[in-house]
PDB file of C-alpha atoms and ligand atoms in Angstrom:
ATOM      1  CA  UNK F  83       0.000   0.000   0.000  1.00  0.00           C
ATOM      2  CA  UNK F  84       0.997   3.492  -1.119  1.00  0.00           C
ATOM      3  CA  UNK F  85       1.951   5.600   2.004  1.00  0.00           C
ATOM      4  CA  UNK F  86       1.530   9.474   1.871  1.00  0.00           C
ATOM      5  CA  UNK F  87       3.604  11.280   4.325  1.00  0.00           C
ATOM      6  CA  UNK F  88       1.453  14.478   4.345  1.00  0.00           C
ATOM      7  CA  UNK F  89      -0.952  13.544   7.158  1.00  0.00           C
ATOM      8  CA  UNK F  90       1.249  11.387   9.000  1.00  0.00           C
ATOM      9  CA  UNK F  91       4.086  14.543   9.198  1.00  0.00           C
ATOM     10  CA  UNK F  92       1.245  16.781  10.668  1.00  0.00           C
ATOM     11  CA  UNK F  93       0.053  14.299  13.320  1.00  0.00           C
ATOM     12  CA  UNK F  94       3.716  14.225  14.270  1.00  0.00           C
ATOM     13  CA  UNK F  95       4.167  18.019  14.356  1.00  0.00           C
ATOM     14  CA  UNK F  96       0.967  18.362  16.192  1.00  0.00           C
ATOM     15  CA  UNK F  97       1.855  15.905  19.121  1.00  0.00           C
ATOM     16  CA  UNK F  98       4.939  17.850  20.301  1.00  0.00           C
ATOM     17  CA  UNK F  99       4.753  19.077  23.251  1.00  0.00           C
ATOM     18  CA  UNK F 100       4.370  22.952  23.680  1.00  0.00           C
ATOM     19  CA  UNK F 101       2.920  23.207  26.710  1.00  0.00           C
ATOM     20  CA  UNK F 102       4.491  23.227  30.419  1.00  0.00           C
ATOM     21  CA  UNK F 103       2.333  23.809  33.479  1.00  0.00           C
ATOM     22  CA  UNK F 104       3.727  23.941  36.840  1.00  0.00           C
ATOM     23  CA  UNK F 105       2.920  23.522  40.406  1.00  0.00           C
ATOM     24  CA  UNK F 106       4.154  26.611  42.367  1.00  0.00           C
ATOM     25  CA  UNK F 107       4.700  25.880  46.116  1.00  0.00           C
ATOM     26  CA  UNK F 108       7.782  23.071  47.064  1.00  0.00           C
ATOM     27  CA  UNK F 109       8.253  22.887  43.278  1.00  0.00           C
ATOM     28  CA  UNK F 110       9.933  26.170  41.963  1.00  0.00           C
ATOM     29  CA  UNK F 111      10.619  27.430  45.955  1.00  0.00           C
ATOM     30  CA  UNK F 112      10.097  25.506  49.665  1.00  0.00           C
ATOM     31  CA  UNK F 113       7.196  27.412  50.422  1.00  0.00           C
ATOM     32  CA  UNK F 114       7.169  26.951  54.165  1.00  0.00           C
ATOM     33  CA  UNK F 115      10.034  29.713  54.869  1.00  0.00           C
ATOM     34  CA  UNK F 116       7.793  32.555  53.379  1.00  0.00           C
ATOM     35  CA  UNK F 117       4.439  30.962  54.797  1.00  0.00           C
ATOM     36  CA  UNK F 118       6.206  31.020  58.631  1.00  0.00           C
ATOM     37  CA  UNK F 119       7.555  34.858  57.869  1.00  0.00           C
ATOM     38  CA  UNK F 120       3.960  35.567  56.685  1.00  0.00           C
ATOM     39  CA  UNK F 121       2.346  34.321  59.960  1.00  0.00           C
ATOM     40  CA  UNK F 122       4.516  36.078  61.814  1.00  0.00           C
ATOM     41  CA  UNK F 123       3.846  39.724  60.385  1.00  0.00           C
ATOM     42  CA  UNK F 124       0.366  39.069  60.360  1.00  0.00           C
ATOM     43  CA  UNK F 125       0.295  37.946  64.061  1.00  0.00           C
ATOM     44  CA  UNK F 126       2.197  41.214  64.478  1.00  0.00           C
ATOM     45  CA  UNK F 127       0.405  43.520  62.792  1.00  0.00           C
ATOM     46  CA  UNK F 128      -2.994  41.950  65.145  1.00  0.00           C
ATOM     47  CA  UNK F 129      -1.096  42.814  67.984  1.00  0.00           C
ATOM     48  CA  UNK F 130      -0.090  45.934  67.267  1.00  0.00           C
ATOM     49  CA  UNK F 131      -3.382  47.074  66.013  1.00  0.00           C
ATOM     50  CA  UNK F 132      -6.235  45.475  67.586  1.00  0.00           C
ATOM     51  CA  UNK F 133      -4.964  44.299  70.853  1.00  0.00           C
ATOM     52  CA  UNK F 134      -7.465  41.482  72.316  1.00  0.00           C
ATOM     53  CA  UNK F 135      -7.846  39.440  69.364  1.00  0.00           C
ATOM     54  CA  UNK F 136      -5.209  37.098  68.396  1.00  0.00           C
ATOM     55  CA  UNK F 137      -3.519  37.555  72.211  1.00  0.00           C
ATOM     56  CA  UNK F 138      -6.509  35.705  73.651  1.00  0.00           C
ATOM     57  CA  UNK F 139      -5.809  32.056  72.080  1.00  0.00           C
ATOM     58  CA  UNK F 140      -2.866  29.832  73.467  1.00  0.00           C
ATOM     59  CA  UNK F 141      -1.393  28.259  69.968  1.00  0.00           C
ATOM     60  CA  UNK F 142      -3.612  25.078  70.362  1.00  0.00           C
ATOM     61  CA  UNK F 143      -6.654  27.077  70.823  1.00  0.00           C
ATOM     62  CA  UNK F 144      -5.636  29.377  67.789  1.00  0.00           C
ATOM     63  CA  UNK F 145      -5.770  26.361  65.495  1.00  0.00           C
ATOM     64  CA  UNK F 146      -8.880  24.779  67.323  1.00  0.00           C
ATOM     65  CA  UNK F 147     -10.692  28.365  66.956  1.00  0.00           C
ATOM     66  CA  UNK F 148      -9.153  28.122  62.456  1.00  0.00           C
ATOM     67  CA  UNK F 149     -10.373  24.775  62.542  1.00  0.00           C
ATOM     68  CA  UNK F 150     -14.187  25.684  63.384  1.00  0.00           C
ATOM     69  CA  UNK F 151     -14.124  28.945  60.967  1.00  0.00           C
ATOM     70  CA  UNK F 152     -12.853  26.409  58.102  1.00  0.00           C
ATOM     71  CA  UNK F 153     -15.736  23.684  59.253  1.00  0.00           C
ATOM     72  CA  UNK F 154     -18.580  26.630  59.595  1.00  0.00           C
ATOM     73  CA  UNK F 155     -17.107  27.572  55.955  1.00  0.00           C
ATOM     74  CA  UNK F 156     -17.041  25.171  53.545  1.00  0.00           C
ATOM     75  CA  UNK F 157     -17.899  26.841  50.511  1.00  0.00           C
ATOM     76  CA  UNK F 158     -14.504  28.508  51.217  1.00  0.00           C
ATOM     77  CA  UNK F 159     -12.320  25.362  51.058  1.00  0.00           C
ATOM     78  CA  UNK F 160     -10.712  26.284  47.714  1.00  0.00           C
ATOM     79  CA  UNK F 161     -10.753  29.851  48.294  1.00  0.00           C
ATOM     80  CA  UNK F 162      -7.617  30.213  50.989  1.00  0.00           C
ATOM     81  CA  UNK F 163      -7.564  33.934  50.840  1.00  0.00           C
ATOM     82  CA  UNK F 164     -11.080  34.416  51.470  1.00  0.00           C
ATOM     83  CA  UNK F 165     -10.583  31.807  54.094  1.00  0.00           C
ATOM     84  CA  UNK F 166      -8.002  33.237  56.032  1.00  0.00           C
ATOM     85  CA  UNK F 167      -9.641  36.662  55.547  1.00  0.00           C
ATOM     86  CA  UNK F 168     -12.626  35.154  57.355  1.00  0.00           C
ATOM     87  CA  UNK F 169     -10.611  33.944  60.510  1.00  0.00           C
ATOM     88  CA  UNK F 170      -9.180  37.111  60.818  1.00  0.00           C
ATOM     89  CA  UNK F 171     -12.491  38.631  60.708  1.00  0.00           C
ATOM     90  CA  UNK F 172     -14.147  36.668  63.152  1.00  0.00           C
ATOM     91  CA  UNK F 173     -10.785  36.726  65.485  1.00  0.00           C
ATOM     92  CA  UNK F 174     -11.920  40.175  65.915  1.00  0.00           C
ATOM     93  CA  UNK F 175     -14.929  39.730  66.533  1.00  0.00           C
ATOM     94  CA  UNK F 176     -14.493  37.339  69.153  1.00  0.00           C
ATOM     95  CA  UNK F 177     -11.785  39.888  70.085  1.00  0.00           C
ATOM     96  CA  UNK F 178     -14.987  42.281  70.828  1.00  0.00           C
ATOM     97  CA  UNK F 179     -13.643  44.774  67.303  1.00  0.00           C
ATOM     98  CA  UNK F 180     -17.178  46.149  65.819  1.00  0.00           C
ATOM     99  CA  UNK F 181     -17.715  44.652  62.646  1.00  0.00           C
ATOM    100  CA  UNK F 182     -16.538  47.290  60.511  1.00  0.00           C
ATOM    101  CA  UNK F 183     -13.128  47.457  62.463  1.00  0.00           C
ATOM    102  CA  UNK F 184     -12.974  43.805  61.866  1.00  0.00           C
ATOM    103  CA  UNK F 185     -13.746  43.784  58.546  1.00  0.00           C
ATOM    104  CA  UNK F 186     -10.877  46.721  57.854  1.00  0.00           C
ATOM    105  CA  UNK F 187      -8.701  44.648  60.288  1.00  0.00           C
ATOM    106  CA  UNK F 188      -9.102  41.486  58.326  1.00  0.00           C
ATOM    107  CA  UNK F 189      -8.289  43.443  55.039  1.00  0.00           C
ATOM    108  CA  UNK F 190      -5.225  44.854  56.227  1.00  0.00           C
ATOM    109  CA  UNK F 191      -3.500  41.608  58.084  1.00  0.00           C
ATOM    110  CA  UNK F 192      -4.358  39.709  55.083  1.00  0.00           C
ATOM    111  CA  UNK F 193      -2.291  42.425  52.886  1.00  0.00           C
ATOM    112  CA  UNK F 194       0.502  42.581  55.231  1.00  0.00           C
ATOM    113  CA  UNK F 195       0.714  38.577  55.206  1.00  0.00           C
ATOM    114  CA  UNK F 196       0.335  38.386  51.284  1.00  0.00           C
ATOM    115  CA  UNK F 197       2.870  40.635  50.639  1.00  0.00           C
ATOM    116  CA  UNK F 198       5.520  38.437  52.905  1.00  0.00           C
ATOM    117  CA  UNK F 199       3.773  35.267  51.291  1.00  0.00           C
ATOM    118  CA  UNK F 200       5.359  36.962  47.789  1.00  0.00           C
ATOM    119  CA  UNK F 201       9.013  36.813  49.625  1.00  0.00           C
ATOM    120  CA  UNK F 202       9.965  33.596  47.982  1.00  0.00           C
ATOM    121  CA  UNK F 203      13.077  32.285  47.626  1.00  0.00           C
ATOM    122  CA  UNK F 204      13.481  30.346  43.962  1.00  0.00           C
ATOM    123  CA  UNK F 205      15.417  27.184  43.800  1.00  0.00           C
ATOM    124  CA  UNK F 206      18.770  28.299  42.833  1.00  0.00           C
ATOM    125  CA  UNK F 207      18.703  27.159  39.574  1.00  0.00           C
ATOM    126  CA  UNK F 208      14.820  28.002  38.734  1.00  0.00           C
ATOM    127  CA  UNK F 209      15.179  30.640  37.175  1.00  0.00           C
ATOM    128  CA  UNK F 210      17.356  29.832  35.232  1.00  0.00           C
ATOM    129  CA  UNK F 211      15.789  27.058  33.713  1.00  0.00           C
ATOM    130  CA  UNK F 212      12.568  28.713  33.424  1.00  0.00           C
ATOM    131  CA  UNK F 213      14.392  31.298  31.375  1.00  0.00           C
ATOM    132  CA  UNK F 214      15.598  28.729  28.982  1.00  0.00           C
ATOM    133  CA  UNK F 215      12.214  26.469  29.024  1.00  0.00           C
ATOM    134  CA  UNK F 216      10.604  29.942  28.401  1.00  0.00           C
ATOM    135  CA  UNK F 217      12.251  30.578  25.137  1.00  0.00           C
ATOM    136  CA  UNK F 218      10.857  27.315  23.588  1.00  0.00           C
ATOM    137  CA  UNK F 219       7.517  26.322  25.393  1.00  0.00           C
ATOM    138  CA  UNK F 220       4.502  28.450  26.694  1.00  0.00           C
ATOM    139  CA  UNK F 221       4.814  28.456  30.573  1.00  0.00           C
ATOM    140  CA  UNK F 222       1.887  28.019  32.671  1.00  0.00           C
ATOM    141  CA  UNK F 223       1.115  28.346  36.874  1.00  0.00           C
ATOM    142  CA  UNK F 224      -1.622  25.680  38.526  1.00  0.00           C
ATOM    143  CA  UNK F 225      -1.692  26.345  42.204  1.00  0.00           C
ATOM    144  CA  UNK F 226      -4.123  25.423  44.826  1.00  0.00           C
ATOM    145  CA  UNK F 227      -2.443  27.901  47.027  1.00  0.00           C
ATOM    146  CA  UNK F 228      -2.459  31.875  46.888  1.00  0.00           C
ATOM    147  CA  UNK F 229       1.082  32.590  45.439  1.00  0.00           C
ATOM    148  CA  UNK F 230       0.751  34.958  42.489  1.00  0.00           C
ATOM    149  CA  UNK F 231       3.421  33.956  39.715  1.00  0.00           C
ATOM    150  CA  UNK F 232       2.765  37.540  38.447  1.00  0.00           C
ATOM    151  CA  UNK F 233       4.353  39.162  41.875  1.00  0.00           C
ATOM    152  CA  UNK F 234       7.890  36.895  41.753  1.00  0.00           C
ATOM    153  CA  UNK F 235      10.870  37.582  39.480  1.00  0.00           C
ATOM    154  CA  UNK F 236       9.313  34.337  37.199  1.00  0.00           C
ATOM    155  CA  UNK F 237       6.206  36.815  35.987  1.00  0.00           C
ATOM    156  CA  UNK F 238       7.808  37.543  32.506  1.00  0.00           C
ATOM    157  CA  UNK F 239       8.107  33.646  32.128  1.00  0.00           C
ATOM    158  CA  UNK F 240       5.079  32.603  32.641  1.00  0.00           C
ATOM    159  CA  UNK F 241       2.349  32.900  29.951  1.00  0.00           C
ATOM    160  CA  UNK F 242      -1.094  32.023  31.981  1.00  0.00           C
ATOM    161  CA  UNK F 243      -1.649  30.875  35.462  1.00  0.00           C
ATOM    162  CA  UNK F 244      -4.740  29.590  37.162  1.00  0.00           C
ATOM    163  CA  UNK F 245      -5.443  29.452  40.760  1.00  0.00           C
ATOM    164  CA  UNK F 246      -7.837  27.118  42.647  1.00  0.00           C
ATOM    165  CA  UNK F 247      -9.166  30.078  44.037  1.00  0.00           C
ATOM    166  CA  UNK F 248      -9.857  31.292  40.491  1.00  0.00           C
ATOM    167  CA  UNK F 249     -10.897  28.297  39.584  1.00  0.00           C
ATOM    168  CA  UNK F 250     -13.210  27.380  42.253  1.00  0.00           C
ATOM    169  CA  UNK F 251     -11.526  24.053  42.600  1.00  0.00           C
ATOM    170  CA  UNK F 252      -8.327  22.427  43.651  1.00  0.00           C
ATOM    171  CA  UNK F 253      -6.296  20.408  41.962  1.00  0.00           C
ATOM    172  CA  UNK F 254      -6.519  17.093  41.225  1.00  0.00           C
ATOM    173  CA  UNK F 255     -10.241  18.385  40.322  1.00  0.00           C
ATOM    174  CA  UNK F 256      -9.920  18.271  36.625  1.00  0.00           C
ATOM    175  CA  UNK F 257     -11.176  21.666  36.329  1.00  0.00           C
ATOM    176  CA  UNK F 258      -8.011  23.516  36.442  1.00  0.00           C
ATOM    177  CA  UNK F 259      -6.137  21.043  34.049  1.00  0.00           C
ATOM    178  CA  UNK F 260      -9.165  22.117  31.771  1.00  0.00           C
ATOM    179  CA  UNK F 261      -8.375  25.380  31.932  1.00  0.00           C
ATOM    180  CA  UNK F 262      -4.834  24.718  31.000  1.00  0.00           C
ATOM    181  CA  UNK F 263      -6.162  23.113  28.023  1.00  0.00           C
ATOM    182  CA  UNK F 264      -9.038  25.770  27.245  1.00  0.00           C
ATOM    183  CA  UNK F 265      -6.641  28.616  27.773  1.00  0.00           C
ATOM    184  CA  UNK F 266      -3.406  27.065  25.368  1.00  0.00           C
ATOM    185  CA  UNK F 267      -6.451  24.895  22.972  1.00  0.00           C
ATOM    186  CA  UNK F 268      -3.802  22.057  22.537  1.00  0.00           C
ATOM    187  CA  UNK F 269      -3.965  18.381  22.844  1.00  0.00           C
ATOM    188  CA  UNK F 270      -3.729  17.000  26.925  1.00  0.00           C
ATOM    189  CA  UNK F 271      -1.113  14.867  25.430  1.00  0.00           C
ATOM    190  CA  UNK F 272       1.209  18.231  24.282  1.00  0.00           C
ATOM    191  CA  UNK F 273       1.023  19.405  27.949  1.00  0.00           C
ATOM    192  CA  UNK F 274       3.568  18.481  30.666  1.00  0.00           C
ATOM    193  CA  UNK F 275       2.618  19.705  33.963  1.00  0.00           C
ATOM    194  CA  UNK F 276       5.293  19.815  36.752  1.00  0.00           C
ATOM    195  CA  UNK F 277       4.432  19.675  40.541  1.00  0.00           C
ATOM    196  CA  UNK F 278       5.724  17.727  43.727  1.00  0.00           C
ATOM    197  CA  UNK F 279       2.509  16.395  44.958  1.00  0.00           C
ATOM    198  CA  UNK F 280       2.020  12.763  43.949  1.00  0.00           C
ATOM    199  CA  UNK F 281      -2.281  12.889  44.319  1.00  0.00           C
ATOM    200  CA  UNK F 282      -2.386  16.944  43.064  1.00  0.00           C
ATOM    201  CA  UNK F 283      -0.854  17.013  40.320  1.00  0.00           C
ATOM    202  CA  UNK F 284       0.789  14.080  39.071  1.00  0.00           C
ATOM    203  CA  UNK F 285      -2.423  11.829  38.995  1.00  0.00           C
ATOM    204  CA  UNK F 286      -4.523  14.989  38.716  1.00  0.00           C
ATOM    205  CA  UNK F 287      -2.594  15.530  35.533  1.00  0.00           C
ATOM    206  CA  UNK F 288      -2.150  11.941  34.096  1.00  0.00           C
ATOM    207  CA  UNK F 289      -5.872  11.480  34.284  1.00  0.00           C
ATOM    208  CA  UNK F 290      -6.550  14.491  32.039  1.00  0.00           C
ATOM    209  CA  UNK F 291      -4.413  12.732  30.016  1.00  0.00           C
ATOM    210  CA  UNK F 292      -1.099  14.932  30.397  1.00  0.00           C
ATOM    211  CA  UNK F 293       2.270  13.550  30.685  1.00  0.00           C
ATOM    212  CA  UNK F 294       3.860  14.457  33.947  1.00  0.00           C
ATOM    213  CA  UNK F 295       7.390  15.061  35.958  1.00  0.00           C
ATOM    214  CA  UNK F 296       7.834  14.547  39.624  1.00  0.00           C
ATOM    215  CA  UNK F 297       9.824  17.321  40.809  1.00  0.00           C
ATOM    216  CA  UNK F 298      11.365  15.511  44.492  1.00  0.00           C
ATOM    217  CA  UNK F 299      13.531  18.221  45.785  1.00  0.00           C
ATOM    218  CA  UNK F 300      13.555  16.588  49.331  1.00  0.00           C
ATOM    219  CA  UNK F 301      14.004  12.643  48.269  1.00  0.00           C
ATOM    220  CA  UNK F 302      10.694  11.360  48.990  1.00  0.00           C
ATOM    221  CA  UNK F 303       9.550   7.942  48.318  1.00  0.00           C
ATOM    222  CA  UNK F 304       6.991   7.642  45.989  1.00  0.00           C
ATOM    223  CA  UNK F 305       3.396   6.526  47.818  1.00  0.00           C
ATOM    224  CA  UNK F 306       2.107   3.823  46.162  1.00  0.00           C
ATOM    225  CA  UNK F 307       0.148   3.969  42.661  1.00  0.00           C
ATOM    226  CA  UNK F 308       1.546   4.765  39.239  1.00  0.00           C
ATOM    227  CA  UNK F 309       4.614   7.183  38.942  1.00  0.00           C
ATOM    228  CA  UNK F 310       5.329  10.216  36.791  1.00  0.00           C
ATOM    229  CA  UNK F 311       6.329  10.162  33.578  1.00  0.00           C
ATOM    230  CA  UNK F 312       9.937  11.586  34.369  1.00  0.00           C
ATOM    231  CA  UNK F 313      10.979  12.257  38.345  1.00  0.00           C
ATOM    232  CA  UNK F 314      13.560  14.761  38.954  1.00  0.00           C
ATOM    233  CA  UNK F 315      14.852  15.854  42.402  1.00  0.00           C
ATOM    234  CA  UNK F 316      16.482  19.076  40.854  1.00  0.00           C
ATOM    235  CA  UNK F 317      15.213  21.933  38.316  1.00  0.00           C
ATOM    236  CA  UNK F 318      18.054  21.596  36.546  1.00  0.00           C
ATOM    237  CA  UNK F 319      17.051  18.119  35.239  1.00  0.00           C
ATOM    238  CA  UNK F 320      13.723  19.206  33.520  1.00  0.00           C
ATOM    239  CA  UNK F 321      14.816  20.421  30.055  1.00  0.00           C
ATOM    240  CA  UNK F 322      16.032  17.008  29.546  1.00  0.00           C
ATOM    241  CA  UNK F 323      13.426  15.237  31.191  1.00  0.00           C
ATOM    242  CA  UNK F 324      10.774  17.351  28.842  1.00  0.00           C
ATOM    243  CA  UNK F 325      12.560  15.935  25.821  1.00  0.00           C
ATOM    244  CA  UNK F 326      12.511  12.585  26.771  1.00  0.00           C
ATOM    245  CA  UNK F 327       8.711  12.474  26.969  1.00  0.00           C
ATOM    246  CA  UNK F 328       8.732  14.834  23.619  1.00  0.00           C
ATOM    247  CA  UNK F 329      11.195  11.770  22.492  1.00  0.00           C
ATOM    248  CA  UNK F 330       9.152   8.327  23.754  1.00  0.00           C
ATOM    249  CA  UNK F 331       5.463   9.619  23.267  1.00  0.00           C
TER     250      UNK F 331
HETATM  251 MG1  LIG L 474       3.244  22.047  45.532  1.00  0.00          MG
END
């Protein structure tokens, strides 16, 4: 049988990949650093300016008194900004803070503790790569948390980004892998998305039908269930890992 090379050439030049999404917390910075530094001007800024509220909970009690604003709140599960906004409203409350001062209050510990949220430190060699994966693929952020790609030195890099908040649902829902796929219209099976979480986003992923790399930064042991595509425990190792999967697809 006569083969024609036409169709088969652009089924071949359609597959490659082009996209990358990436996870944002523990896989381009260790997120806990600026989370602890955020806590701690927040706490300070409640102390300094409306004395009563957070001074009245022992640290066990703090979290018991989160814990029952998160359970009263469920619609607010995937929205952590509007979540922690709440607690710090009704801390003042309880704190005896009218409702308007608490509502102020909450606005203006939340700013103080996004803008130290935004302090974070890259992987060394992140930027780097990102620079260089930049040049050749379109760059996208999935996060369930509230770190804004668009306020780090990765912004210019970085071509969309979707939060769960944005989204209305966390990854693995397979509502913000859609809107990787809505936002870039290519094939699931041109995207690579990049995260550390095993369930989030490397099964989230795979069963939208992406490929996926593990970024292990701390050598973890995979839980059980099928692996990434590609596992790297540095940055440094995902140009090459990306064109292995562009090479074996
Ligand atoms: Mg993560």
């Amino acid at each position: 049988m006569l083969r024609t090379r036409g169709p088969n050439a652009a089924k071949i030049a359609k597959m490659t990949i082009s996209v990358i999404t990436f996870d944002l917390d523990n896989t381009l910075w260790d997120v806990e650093p600026a989370l602890i530094k955020a806590e701690q001007v927040q706490q300070q800024w409640l102390l300094q300016h409306r004395p009563g509220a957070v001074d009245a909970f022992d640290q066990e009690a703090l979290f018991e008194f989160k814990k029952s604003v998160w359970k009263r709140h469920p619609e607010l599960l995937h929205h952590v900004s509007q979540m922690r906004t709440q607690m710090l409203y009704e801390l003042q409350i309880a704190g005896g803070y009218s409702e308007e001062d608490a509502h102020i209050g909450a606005q203006q510990a939340f700013d103080v503790f996004l803008v130290a949220r935004h302090k974070v430190v890259f992987y060394e060699e992140a930027l780097s790569v990102l620079e260089r994966l930049a040049q050749r693929y379109t760059l996208g952020a999935l996060t369930n948390g509230n770190a804004d790609i668009y306020k780090t030195d990765a912004a210019d890099y970085f071509d969309f980004a979707f939060s769960a908040e944005y989204i209305g649902a966390s990854k693995p829902h397979p509502a913000m892998f859609q809107a990787a796929l809505k936002q870039t219209g290519v094939a699931a099976e041109q995207i690579i998305h990049v995260g550390d979480d095993p369930e989030h986003d490397i099964r989230g992923a795979r069963d939208m039908g992406m490929h996926t790399i593990w970024v292990n930064t701390r050598q973890k042991t995979w839980p059980d269930g099928d692996r990434a595509d590609r596992e790297v425990e540095n940055l440094r190792q995902l140009p090459k890992a990306i064109l292995d999967i562009n090479d074996h697809r």
